[in-house]
Structure formats: structure tokens, C-alpha cells
PDB file of C-alpha atoms in Angstrom:
ATOM      1  CA  UNK A   6    -160.070 -87.716 -58.949  1.00 80.00           C
ATOM      2  CA  UNK A   7    -160.579 -83.973 -58.813  1.00 87.00           C
ATOM      3  CA  UNK A   8    -160.447 -81.678 -61.816  1.00 94.00           C
ATOM      4  CA  UNK A   9    -159.894 -77.941 -61.509  1.00 95.00           C
ATOM      5  CA  UNK A  10    -160.349 -75.435 -64.325  1.00 96.00           C
ATOM      6  CA  UNK A  11    -159.428 -71.775 -63.902  1.00 97.00           C
ATOM      7  CA  UNK A  12    -160.882 -68.927 -65.916  1.00 97.00           C
ATOM      8  CA  UNK A  13    -161.051 -65.153 -65.849  1.00 97.00           C
ATOM      9  CA  UNK A  14    -157.448 -64.258 -66.517  1.00 97.00           C
ATOM     10  CA  UNK A  15    -156.428 -61.606 -69.002  1.00 97.00           C
ATOM     11  CA  UNK A  16    -154.820 -58.226 -69.501  1.00 98.00           C
ATOM     12  CA  UNK A  17    -155.688 -55.339 -67.184  1.00 98.00           C
ATOM     13  CA  UNK A  18    -154.222 -51.924 -66.517  1.00 98.00           C
ATOM     14  CA  UNK A  19    -152.640 -51.080 -63.192  1.00 98.00           C
ATOM     15  CA  UNK A  20    -155.330 -50.135 -60.697  1.00 98.00           C
ATOM     16  CA  UNK A  21    -157.887 -52.316 -62.426  1.00 98.00           C
ATOM     17  CA  UNK A  22    -159.716 -55.459 -61.304  1.00 98.00           C
ATOM     18  CA  UNK A  23    -160.184 -59.044 -62.376  1.00 98.00           C
ATOM     19  CA  UNK A  24    -162.073 -61.965 -60.898  1.00 98.00           C
ATOM     20  CA  UNK A  25    -160.689 -65.438 -61.321  1.00 98.00           C
ATOM     21  CA  UNK A  26    -162.899 -68.494 -61.060  1.00 98.00           C
ATOM     22  CA  UNK A  27    -161.976 -72.100 -60.464  1.00 97.00           C
ATOM     23  CA  UNK A  28    -164.572 -74.734 -61.267  1.00 95.00           C
ATOM     24  CA  UNK A  29    -164.081 -78.036 -59.488  1.00 93.00           C
ATOM     25  CA  UNK A  30    -165.461 -81.408 -60.496  1.00 90.00           C
ATOM     26  CA  UNK A  31    -164.949 -84.926 -59.287  1.00 82.00           C
ATOM     27  CA  UNK A  32    -164.991 -85.610 -55.587  1.00 72.00           C
ATOM     28  CA  UNK A  33    -166.963 -83.620 -53.075  1.00 77.00           C
ATOM     29  CA  UNK A  34    -165.772 -80.066 -53.478  1.00 72.00           C
ATOM     30  CA  UNK A  35    -167.050 -78.914 -50.131  1.00 74.00           C
ATOM     31  CA  UNK A  36    -164.633 -81.204 -48.282  1.00 83.00           C
ATOM     32  CA  UNK A  37    -161.522 -79.481 -49.592  1.00 88.00           C
ATOM     33  CA  UNK A  38    -159.714 -76.377 -48.586  1.00 94.00           C
ATOM     34  CA  UNK A  39    -158.968 -74.333 -51.687  1.00 95.00           C
ATOM     35  CA  UNK A  40    -156.002 -72.168 -52.476  1.00 97.00           C
ATOM     36  CA  UNK A  41    -154.737 -69.774 -55.102  1.00 98.00           C
ATOM     37  CA  UNK A  42    -151.079 -69.620 -56.041  1.00 98.00           C
ATOM     38  CA  UNK A  43    -149.177 -67.716 -58.681  1.00 98.00           C
ATOM     39  CA  UNK A  44    -145.929 -68.023 -60.556  1.00 98.00           C
ATOM     40  CA  UNK A  45    -144.203 -65.195 -62.357  1.00 97.00           C
ATOM     41  CA  UNK A  46    -141.532 -65.821 -65.023  1.00 92.00           C
ATOM     42  CA  UNK A  47    -138.252 -66.834 -63.438  1.00 95.00           C
ATOM     43  CA  UNK A  48    -139.756 -67.023 -59.957  1.00 96.00           C
ATOM     44  CA  UNK A  49    -140.997 -69.777 -57.715  1.00 96.00           C
ATOM     45  CA  UNK A  50    -144.651 -70.466 -57.220  1.00 97.00           C
ATOM     46  CA  UNK A  51    -146.000 -68.435 -54.317  1.00 98.00           C
ATOM     47  CA  UNK A  52    -149.049 -68.579 -52.104  1.00 98.00           C
ATOM     48  CA  UNK A  53    -151.755 -65.991 -52.711  1.00 98.00           C
ATOM     49  CA  UNK A  54    -154.830 -66.993 -50.694  1.00 98.00           C
ATOM     50  CA  UNK A  55    -156.625 -69.965 -49.153  1.00 97.00           C
ATOM     51  CA  UNK A  56    -160.071 -70.693 -47.787  1.00 96.00           C
ATOM     52  CA  UNK A  57    -161.423 -73.394 -45.474  1.00 93.00           C
ATOM     53  CA  UNK A  58    -163.959 -75.873 -46.809  1.00 84.00           C
ATOM     54  CA  UNK A  59    -166.713 -74.064 -44.900  1.00 82.00           C
ATOM     55  CA  UNK A  60    -165.563 -70.645 -46.050  1.00 77.00           C
ATOM     56  CA  UNK A  61    -165.274 -69.585 -42.422  1.00 81.00           C
ATOM     57  CA  UNK A  62    -161.519 -68.990 -42.474  1.00 92.00           C
ATOM     58  CA  UNK A  63    -159.386 -67.331 -45.086  1.00 95.00           C
ATOM     59  CA  UNK A  64    -155.722 -66.451 -45.439  1.00 96.00           C
ATOM     60  CA  UNK A  65    -154.147 -63.942 -47.785  1.00 98.00           C
ATOM     61  CA  UNK A  66    -150.506 -63.290 -48.502  1.00 98.00           C
ATOM     62  CA  UNK A  67    -149.239 -59.978 -47.197  1.00 98.00           C
ATOM     63  CA  UNK A  68    -148.504 -58.863 -50.745  1.00 97.00           C
ATOM     64  CA  UNK A  69    -152.202 -59.045 -51.679  1.00 98.00           C
ATOM     65  CA  UNK A  70    -153.907 -58.375 -48.353  1.00 98.00           C
ATOM     66  CA  UNK A  71    -156.490 -55.629 -48.680  1.00 97.00           C
ATOM     67  CA  UNK A  72    -156.543 -55.957 -52.471  1.00 98.00           C
ATOM     68  CA  UNK A  73    -157.437 -59.592 -53.184  1.00 98.00           C
ATOM     69  CA  UNK A  74    -160.257 -61.619 -51.680  1.00 98.00           C
ATOM     70  CA  UNK A  75    -160.806 -65.365 -51.876  1.00 97.00           C
ATOM     71  CA  UNK A  76    -164.321 -66.779 -51.626  1.00 96.00           C
ATOM     72  CA  UNK A  77    -166.171 -69.948 -52.516  1.00 94.00           C
ATOM     73  CA  UNK A  78    -169.631 -71.129 -53.470  1.00 93.00           C
ATOM     74  CA  UNK A  79    -169.999 -74.773 -52.523  1.00 90.00           C
ATOM     75  CA  UNK A  80    -173.355 -74.993 -54.301  1.00 91.00           C
ATOM     76  CA  UNK A  81    -171.581 -74.121 -57.552  1.00 93.00           C
ATOM     77  CA  UNK A  82    -168.372 -76.032 -56.800  1.00 92.00           C
ATOM     78  CA  UNK A  83    -166.449 -72.867 -57.516  1.00 94.00           C
ATOM     79  CA  UNK A  84    -163.795 -70.802 -55.774  1.00 96.00           C
ATOM     80  CA  UNK A  85    -163.094 -67.196 -56.693  1.00 97.00           C
ATOM     81  CA  UNK A  86    -160.269 -64.712 -56.394  1.00 98.00           C
ATOM     82  CA  UNK A  87    -161.368 -61.099 -56.629  1.00 98.00           C
ATOM     83  CA  UNK A  88    -158.371 -58.937 -57.474  1.00 98.00           C
ATOM     84  CA  UNK A  89    -158.613 -55.173 -57.068  1.00 98.00           C
ATOM     85  CA  UNK A  90    -156.083 -52.332 -57.247  1.00 98.00           C
ATOM     86  CA  UNK A  91    -153.863 -54.535 -59.315  1.00 98.00           C
ATOM     87  CA  UNK A  92    -150.182 -53.837 -59.796  1.00 98.00           C
ATOM     88  CA  UNK A  93    -147.692 -54.853 -62.497  1.00 97.00           C
ATOM     89  CA  UNK A  94    -146.019 -57.146 -59.952  1.00 97.00           C
ATOM     90  CA  UNK A  95    -149.244 -59.169 -59.826  1.00 98.00           C
ATOM     91  CA  UNK A  96    -148.452 -60.413 -63.340  1.00 98.00           C
ATOM     92  CA  UNK A  97    -148.189 -64.202 -63.207  1.00 98.00           C
ATOM     93  CA  UNK A  98    -149.880 -67.465 -64.051  1.00 98.00           C
ATOM     94  CA  UNK A  99    -152.491 -68.064 -61.373  1.00 98.00           C
ATOM     95  CA  UNK A 100    -153.333 -71.579 -60.216  1.00 98.00           C
ATOM     96  CA  UNK A 101    -156.079 -72.909 -58.018  1.00 97.00           C
ATOM     97  CA  UNK A 102    -155.517 -75.990 -55.941  1.00 97.00           C
ATOM     98  CA  UNK A 103    -157.351 -78.315 -53.544  1.00 95.00           C
ATOM     99  CA  UNK A 104    -156.106 -79.697 -50.256  1.00 94.00           C
ATOM    100  CA  UNK A 105    -157.352 -81.661 -47.288  1.00 91.00           C
ATOM    101  CA  UNK A 106    -155.667 -79.050 -45.106  1.00 91.00           C
ATOM    102  CA  UNK A 107    -156.047 -75.300 -44.850  1.00 93.00           C
ATOM    103  CA  UNK A 108    -152.451 -74.343 -45.507  1.00 95.00           C
ATOM    104  CA  UNK A 109    -150.230 -71.905 -47.337  1.00 96.00           C
ATOM    105  CA  UNK A 110    -147.797 -74.643 -48.373  1.00 96.00           C
ATOM    106  CA  UNK A 111    -148.074 -75.639 -52.007  1.00 96.00           C
ATOM    107  CA  UNK A 112    -146.674 -79.098 -51.257  1.00 96.00           C
ATOM    108  CA  UNK A 113    -149.806 -79.882 -49.230  1.00 96.00           C
ATOM    109  CA  UNK A 114    -152.128 -79.356 -52.177  1.00 96.00           C
ATOM    110  CA  UNK A 115    -153.027 -82.547 -54.007  1.00 93.00           C
ATOM    111  CA  UNK A 116    -154.900 -81.247 -57.031  1.00 94.00           C
ATOM    112  CA  UNK A 117    -154.044 -78.366 -59.339  1.00 97.00           C
ATOM    113  CA  UNK A 118    -155.591 -76.554 -62.248  1.00 97.00           C
ATOM    114  CA  UNK A 119    -153.770 -75.755 -65.468  1.00 97.00           C
ATOM    115  CA  UNK A 120    -153.384 -72.075 -64.628  1.00 97.00           C
ATOM    116  CA  UNK A 121    -154.617 -68.837 -66.130  1.00 98.00           C
ATOM    117  CA  UNK A 122    -152.432 -65.933 -67.237  1.00 98.00           C
ATOM    118  CA  UNK A 123    -152.896 -62.550 -65.588  1.00 98.00           C
ATOM    119  CA  UNK A 124    -151.009 -59.584 -67.003  1.00 98.00           C
ATOM    120  CA  UNK A 125    -151.076 -56.123 -65.441  1.00 98.00           C
ATOM    121  CA  UNK A 126    -149.780 -53.300 -67.591  1.00 97.00           C
ATOM    122  CA  UNK A 127    -148.291 -50.143 -66.119  1.00 94.00           C
TER     123      UNK A 127
END
């Protein structure tokens, strides 16, 4: 079993920055691709970013490209999402997830965290 715990969410003004962390325990973290997703009220969950187990490949949604950066530290069993130049439309619950595949599809992720709220004020 794999457990994921997100942290780092909160309230930030537009243009500001936050860094989310996702601590992973259980099975070997370094074997999994990791992803970040978000869900705003009344909307479906959407892909934000993903990173290969080695960290060598990353993908970012067009809506966050150039502003958000996913990274991982396999020694610390942690994946990060650095969010800069934030906008009110970034407001959502952010989830990290683990998958055997590097993919943008949420259905391919087997393990999920409980989510952390991010609110961007205008």
C-alpha cells in the first residue's frame, strides 16, 4: 500500500507563490510516476503536472506551463509543485497521485492523497 500526504496549501494573493509537497510512504516511491491534479468547485478533476520516476521527464498542463514546476526528491520520498504567478483560476483542491505510468490521465493513477486547498485571491 502507498500513502500520500499533501501539504503546503493555503491562501495567496494573485501573483504570489506557493509550494506544495507530497510525502509518500509505503512501497518504493522511486518506482512510481507522480502527478498533481486539481479540482475546483463544480468542475471535474484536471491534470496539472506529472514527473517520471527518474525525474528525467515532466509534463505540465498548458494552463500552468511556465508558472508551475513539478519536481521530486527520491531520497526524501517527496514530490513538489512550485506554483508561481498564481491566478484566481488556480483556486482548487490539489491532489498528488502515484502511477506505474507517466500519464496525464487520472484514471491511470492508483494512489491518491487527501488533497490540500489552494485559494488565490484577486
